[in-house]
Short mmCIF file of N, CA and C in Angstrom, two decimals:
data_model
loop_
_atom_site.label_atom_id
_atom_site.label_comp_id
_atom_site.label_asym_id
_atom_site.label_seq_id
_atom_site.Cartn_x
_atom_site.Cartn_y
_atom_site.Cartn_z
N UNK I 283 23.81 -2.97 8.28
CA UNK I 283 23.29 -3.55 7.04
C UNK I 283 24.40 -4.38 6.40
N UNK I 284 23.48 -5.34 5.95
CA UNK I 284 25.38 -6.49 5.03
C UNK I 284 25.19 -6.36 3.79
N UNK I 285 25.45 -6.87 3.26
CA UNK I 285 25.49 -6.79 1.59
C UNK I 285 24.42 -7.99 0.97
N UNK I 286 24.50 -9.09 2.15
CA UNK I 286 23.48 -9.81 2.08
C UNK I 286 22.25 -9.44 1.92
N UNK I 287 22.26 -8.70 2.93
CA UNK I 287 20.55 -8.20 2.99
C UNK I 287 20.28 -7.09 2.30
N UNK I 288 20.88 -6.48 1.84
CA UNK I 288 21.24 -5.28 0.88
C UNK I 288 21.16 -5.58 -0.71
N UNK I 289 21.09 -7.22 -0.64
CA UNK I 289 20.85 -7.82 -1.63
C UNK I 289 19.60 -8.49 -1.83
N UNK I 290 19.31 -9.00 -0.48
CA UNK I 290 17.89 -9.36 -0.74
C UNK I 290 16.65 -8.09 -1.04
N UNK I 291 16.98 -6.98 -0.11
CA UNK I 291 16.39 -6.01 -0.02
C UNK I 291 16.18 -5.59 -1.94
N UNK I 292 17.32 -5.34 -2.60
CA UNK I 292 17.15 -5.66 -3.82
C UNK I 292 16.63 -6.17 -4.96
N UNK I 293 16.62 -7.59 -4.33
CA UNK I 293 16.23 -8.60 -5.11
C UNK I 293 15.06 -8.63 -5.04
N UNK I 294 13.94 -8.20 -4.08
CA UNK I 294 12.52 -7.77 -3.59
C UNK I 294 12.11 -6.82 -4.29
N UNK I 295 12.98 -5.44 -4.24
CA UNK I 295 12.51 -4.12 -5.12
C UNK I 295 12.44 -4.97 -6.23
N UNK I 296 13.52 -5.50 -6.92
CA UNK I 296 13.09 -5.68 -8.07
C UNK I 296 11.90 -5.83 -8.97
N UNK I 297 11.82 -7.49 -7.82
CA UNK I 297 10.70 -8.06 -8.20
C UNK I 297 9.68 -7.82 -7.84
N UNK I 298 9.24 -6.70 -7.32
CA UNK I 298 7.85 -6.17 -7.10
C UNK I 298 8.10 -5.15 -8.79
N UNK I 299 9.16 -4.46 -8.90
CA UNK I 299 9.17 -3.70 -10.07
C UNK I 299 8.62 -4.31 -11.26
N UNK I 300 9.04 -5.62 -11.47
CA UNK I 300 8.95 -6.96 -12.58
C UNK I 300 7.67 -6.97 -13.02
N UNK I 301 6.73 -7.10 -11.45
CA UNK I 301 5.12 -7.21 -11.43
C UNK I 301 4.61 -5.85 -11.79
N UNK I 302 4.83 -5.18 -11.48
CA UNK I 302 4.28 -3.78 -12.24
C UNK I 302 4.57 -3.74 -13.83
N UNK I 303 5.69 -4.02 -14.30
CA UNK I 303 6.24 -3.41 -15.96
C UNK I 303 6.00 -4.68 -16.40
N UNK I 304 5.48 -5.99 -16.18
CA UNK I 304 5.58 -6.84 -16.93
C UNK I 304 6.90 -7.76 -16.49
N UNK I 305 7.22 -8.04 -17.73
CA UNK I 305 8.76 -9.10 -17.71
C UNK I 305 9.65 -8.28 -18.61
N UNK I 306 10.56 -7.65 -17.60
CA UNK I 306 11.34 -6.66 -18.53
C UNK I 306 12.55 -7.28 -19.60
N UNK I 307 12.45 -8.59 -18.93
CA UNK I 307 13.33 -10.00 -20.29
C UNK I 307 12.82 -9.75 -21.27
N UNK I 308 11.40 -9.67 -21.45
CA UNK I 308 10.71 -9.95 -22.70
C UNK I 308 10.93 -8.34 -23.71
N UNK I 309 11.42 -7.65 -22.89
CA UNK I 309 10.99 -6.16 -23.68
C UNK I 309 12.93 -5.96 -23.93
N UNK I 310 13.79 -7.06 -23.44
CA UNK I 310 15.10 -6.87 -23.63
C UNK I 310 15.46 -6.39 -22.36
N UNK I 311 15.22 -6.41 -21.28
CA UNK I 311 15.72 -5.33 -20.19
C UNK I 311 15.78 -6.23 -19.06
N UNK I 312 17.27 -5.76 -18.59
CA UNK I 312 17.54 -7.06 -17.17
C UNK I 312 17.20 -5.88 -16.23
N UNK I 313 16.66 -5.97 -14.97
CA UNK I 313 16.98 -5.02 -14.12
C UNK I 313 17.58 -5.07 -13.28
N UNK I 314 18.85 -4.16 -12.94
CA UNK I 314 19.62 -4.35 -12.60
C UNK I 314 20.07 -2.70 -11.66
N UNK I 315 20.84 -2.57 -10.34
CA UNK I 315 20.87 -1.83 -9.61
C UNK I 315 20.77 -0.58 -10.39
N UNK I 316 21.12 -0.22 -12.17
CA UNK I 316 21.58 0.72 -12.79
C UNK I 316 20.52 0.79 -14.00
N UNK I 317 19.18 0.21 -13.56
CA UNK I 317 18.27 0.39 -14.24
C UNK I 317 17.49 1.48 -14.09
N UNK I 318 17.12 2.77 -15.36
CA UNK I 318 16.53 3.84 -14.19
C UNK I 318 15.07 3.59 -14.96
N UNK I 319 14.32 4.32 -14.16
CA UNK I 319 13.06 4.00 -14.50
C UNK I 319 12.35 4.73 -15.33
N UNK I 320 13.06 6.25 -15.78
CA UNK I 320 12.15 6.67 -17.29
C UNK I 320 13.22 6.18 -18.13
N UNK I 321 14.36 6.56 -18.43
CA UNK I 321 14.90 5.81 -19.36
C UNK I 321 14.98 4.63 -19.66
N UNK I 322 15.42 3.51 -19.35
CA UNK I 322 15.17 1.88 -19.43
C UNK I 322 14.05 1.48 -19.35
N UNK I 323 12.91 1.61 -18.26
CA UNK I 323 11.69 1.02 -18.20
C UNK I 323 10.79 1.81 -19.12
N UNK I 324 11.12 3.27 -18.87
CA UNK I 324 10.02 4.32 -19.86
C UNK I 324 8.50 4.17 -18.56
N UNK I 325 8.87 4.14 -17.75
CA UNK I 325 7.99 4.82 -16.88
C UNK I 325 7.54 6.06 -16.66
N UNK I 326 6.61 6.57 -16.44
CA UNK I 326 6.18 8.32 -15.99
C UNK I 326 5.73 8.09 -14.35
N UNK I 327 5.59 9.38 -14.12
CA UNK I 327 5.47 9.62 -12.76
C UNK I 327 4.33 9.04 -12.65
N UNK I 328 3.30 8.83 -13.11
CA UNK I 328 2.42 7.99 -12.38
C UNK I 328 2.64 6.49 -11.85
N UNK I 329 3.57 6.25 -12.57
CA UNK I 329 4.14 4.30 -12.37
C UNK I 329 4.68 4.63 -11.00
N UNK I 330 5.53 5.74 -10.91
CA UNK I 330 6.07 5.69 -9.73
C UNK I 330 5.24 5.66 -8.66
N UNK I 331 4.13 6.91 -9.14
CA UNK I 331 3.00 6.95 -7.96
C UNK I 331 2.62 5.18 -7.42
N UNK I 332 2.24 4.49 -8.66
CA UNK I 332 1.58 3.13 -7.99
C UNK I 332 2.78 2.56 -7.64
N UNK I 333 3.93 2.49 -7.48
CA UNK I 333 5.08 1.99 -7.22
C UNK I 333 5.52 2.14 -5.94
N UNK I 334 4.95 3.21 -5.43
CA UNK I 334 5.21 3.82 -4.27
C UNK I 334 4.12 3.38 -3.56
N UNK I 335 3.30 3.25 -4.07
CA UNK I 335 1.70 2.02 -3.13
C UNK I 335 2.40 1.01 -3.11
N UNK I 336 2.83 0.25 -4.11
CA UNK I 336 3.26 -1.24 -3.87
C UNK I 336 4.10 -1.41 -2.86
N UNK I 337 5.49 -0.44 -2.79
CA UNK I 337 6.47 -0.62 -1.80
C UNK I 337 5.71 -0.43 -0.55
N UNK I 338 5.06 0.44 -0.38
CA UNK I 338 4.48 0.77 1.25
C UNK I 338 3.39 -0.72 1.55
N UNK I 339 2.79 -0.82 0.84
CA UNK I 339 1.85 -2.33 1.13
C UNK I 339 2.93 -3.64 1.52
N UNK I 340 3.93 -3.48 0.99
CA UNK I 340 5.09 -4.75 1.03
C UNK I 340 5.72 -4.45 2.02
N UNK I 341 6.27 -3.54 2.50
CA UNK I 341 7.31 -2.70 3.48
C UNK I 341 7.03 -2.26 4.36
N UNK I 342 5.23 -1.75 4.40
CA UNK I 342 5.19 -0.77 5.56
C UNK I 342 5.17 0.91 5.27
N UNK I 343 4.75 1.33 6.11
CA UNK I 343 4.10 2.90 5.77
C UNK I 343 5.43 3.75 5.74
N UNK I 344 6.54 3.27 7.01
CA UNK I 344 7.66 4.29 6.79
C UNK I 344 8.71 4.32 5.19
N UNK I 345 8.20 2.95 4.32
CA UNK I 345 9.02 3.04 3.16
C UNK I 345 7.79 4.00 2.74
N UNK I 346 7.57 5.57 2.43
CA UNK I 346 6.82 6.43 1.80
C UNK I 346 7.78 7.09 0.60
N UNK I 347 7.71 6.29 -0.16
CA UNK I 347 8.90 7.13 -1.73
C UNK I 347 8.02 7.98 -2.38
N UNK I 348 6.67 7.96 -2.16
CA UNK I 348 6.09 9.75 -2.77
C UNK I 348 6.53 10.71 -1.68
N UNK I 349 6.76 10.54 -0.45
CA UNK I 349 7.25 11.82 0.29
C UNK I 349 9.03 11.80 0.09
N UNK I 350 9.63 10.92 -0.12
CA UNK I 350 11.00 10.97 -0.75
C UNK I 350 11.11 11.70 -1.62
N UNK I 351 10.45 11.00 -2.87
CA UNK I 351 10.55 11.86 -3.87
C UNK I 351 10.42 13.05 -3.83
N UNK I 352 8.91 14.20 -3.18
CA UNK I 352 8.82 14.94 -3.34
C UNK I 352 10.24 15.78 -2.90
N UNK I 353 11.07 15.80 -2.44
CA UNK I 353 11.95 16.37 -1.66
C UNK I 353 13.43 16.25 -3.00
N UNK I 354 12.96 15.60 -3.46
CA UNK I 354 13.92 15.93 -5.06
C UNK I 354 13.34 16.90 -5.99
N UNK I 355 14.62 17.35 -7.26
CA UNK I 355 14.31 18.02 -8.01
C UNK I 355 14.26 17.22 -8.95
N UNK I 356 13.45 17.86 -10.02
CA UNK I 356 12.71 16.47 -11.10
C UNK I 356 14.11 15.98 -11.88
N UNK I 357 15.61 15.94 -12.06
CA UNK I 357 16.44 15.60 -12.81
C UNK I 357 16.66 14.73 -12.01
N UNK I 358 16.37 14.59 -10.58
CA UNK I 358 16.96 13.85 -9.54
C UNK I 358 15.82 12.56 -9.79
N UNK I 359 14.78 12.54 -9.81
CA UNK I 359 13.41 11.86 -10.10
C UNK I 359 13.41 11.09 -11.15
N UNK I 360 13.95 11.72 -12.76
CA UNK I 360 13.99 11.21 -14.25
C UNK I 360 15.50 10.24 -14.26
N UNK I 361 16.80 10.66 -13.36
CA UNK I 361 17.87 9.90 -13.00
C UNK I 361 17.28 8.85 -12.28
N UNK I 362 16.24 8.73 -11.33
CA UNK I 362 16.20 7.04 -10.34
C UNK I 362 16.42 6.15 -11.19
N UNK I 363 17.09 5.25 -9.93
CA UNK I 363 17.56 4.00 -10.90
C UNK I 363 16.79 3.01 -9.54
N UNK I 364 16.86 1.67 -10.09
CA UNK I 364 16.15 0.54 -9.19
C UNK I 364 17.54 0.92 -7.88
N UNK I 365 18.88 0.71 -8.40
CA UNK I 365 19.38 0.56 -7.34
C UNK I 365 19.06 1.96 -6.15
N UNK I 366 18.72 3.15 -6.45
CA UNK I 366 18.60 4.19 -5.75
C UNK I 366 17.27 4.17 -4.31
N UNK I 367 16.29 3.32 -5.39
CA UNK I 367 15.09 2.75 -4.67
C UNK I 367 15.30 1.87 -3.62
N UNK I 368 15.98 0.71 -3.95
CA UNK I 368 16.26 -0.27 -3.34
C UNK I 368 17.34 0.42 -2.14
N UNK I 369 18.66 1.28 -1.82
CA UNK I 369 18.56 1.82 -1.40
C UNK I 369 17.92 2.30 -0.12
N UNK I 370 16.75 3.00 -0.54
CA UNK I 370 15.78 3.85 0.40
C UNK I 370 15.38 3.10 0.82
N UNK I 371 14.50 1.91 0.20
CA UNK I 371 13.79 0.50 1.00
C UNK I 371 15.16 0.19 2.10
N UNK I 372 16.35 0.16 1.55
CA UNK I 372 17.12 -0.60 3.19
C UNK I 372 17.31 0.05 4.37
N UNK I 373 17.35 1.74 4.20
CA UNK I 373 17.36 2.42 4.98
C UNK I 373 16.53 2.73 5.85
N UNK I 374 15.07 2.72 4.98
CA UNK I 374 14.13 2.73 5.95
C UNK I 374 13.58 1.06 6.62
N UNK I 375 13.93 0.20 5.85
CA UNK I 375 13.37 -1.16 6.89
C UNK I 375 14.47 -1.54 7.78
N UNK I 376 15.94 -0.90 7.39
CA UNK I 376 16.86 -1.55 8.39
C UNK I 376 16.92 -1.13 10.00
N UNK I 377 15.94 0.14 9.89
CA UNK I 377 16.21 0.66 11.26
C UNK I 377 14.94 -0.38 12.37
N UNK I 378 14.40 -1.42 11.67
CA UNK I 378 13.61 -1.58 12.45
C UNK I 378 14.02 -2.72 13.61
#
C-alpha cells in the first residue's frame, strides 16, 4: 500500500461520508482522518448502519464494517474516526 493510494482510498471514504451528512463545511466541520463520527459528525449507530451499505455498494462485499464493527466494544465504535474507516477500506480492497 503507498500513501498515495492510502490517500485516495481516503479521499473516497470521505466523500461518500460528505453524501450521507450533507456538507460538513456548512455545519463548520472539515473531515479529516481525525474526524470521529459521534462526536464531530453526531452520528448514531444507525448512520453507521447505512454507512456500512454505502461502503459495501462502492467497495464490494468484503469491505463489511457492520461485521467489523461488531467485533468492537462500543468505546471502540463511539471513538471511530473517518481515518480508522478509511483504514479498513485499504486493507480490505488492497488485498485484491
Amino acid at each position: 500500500m503507498t500513501i498515495d493510494h492510502a490517500s485516495a482510498t481516503f479521499d473516497v471514504v470521505a466523500g461518500l461520508l460528505a453524501e450521507l451528512v450533507g456538507d460538513a463545511e456548512v455545519l463548520g466541520i472539515e473531515i479529516t482522518p481525525d474526524t470521529t463520527f459521534h462526536e464531530d459528525l453526531q452520528l448514531e449507530s444507525i448512520d453507521l448502519v447505512t454507512f456500512a451499505s454505502i461502503l459495501a455498494e462502492h467497495f464490494g462485499a468484503e469491505v463489511n464494517l457492520a461485521e467489523h464493527l461488531a467485533e468492537k466494544d462500543l468505546d471502540d465504535v463511539i471513538g471511530l474516526t473517518v481515518g480508522d474507516i478509511a483504514r479498513f477500506v485499504e486493507e480490505r480492497t488492497c488485498r485484491r
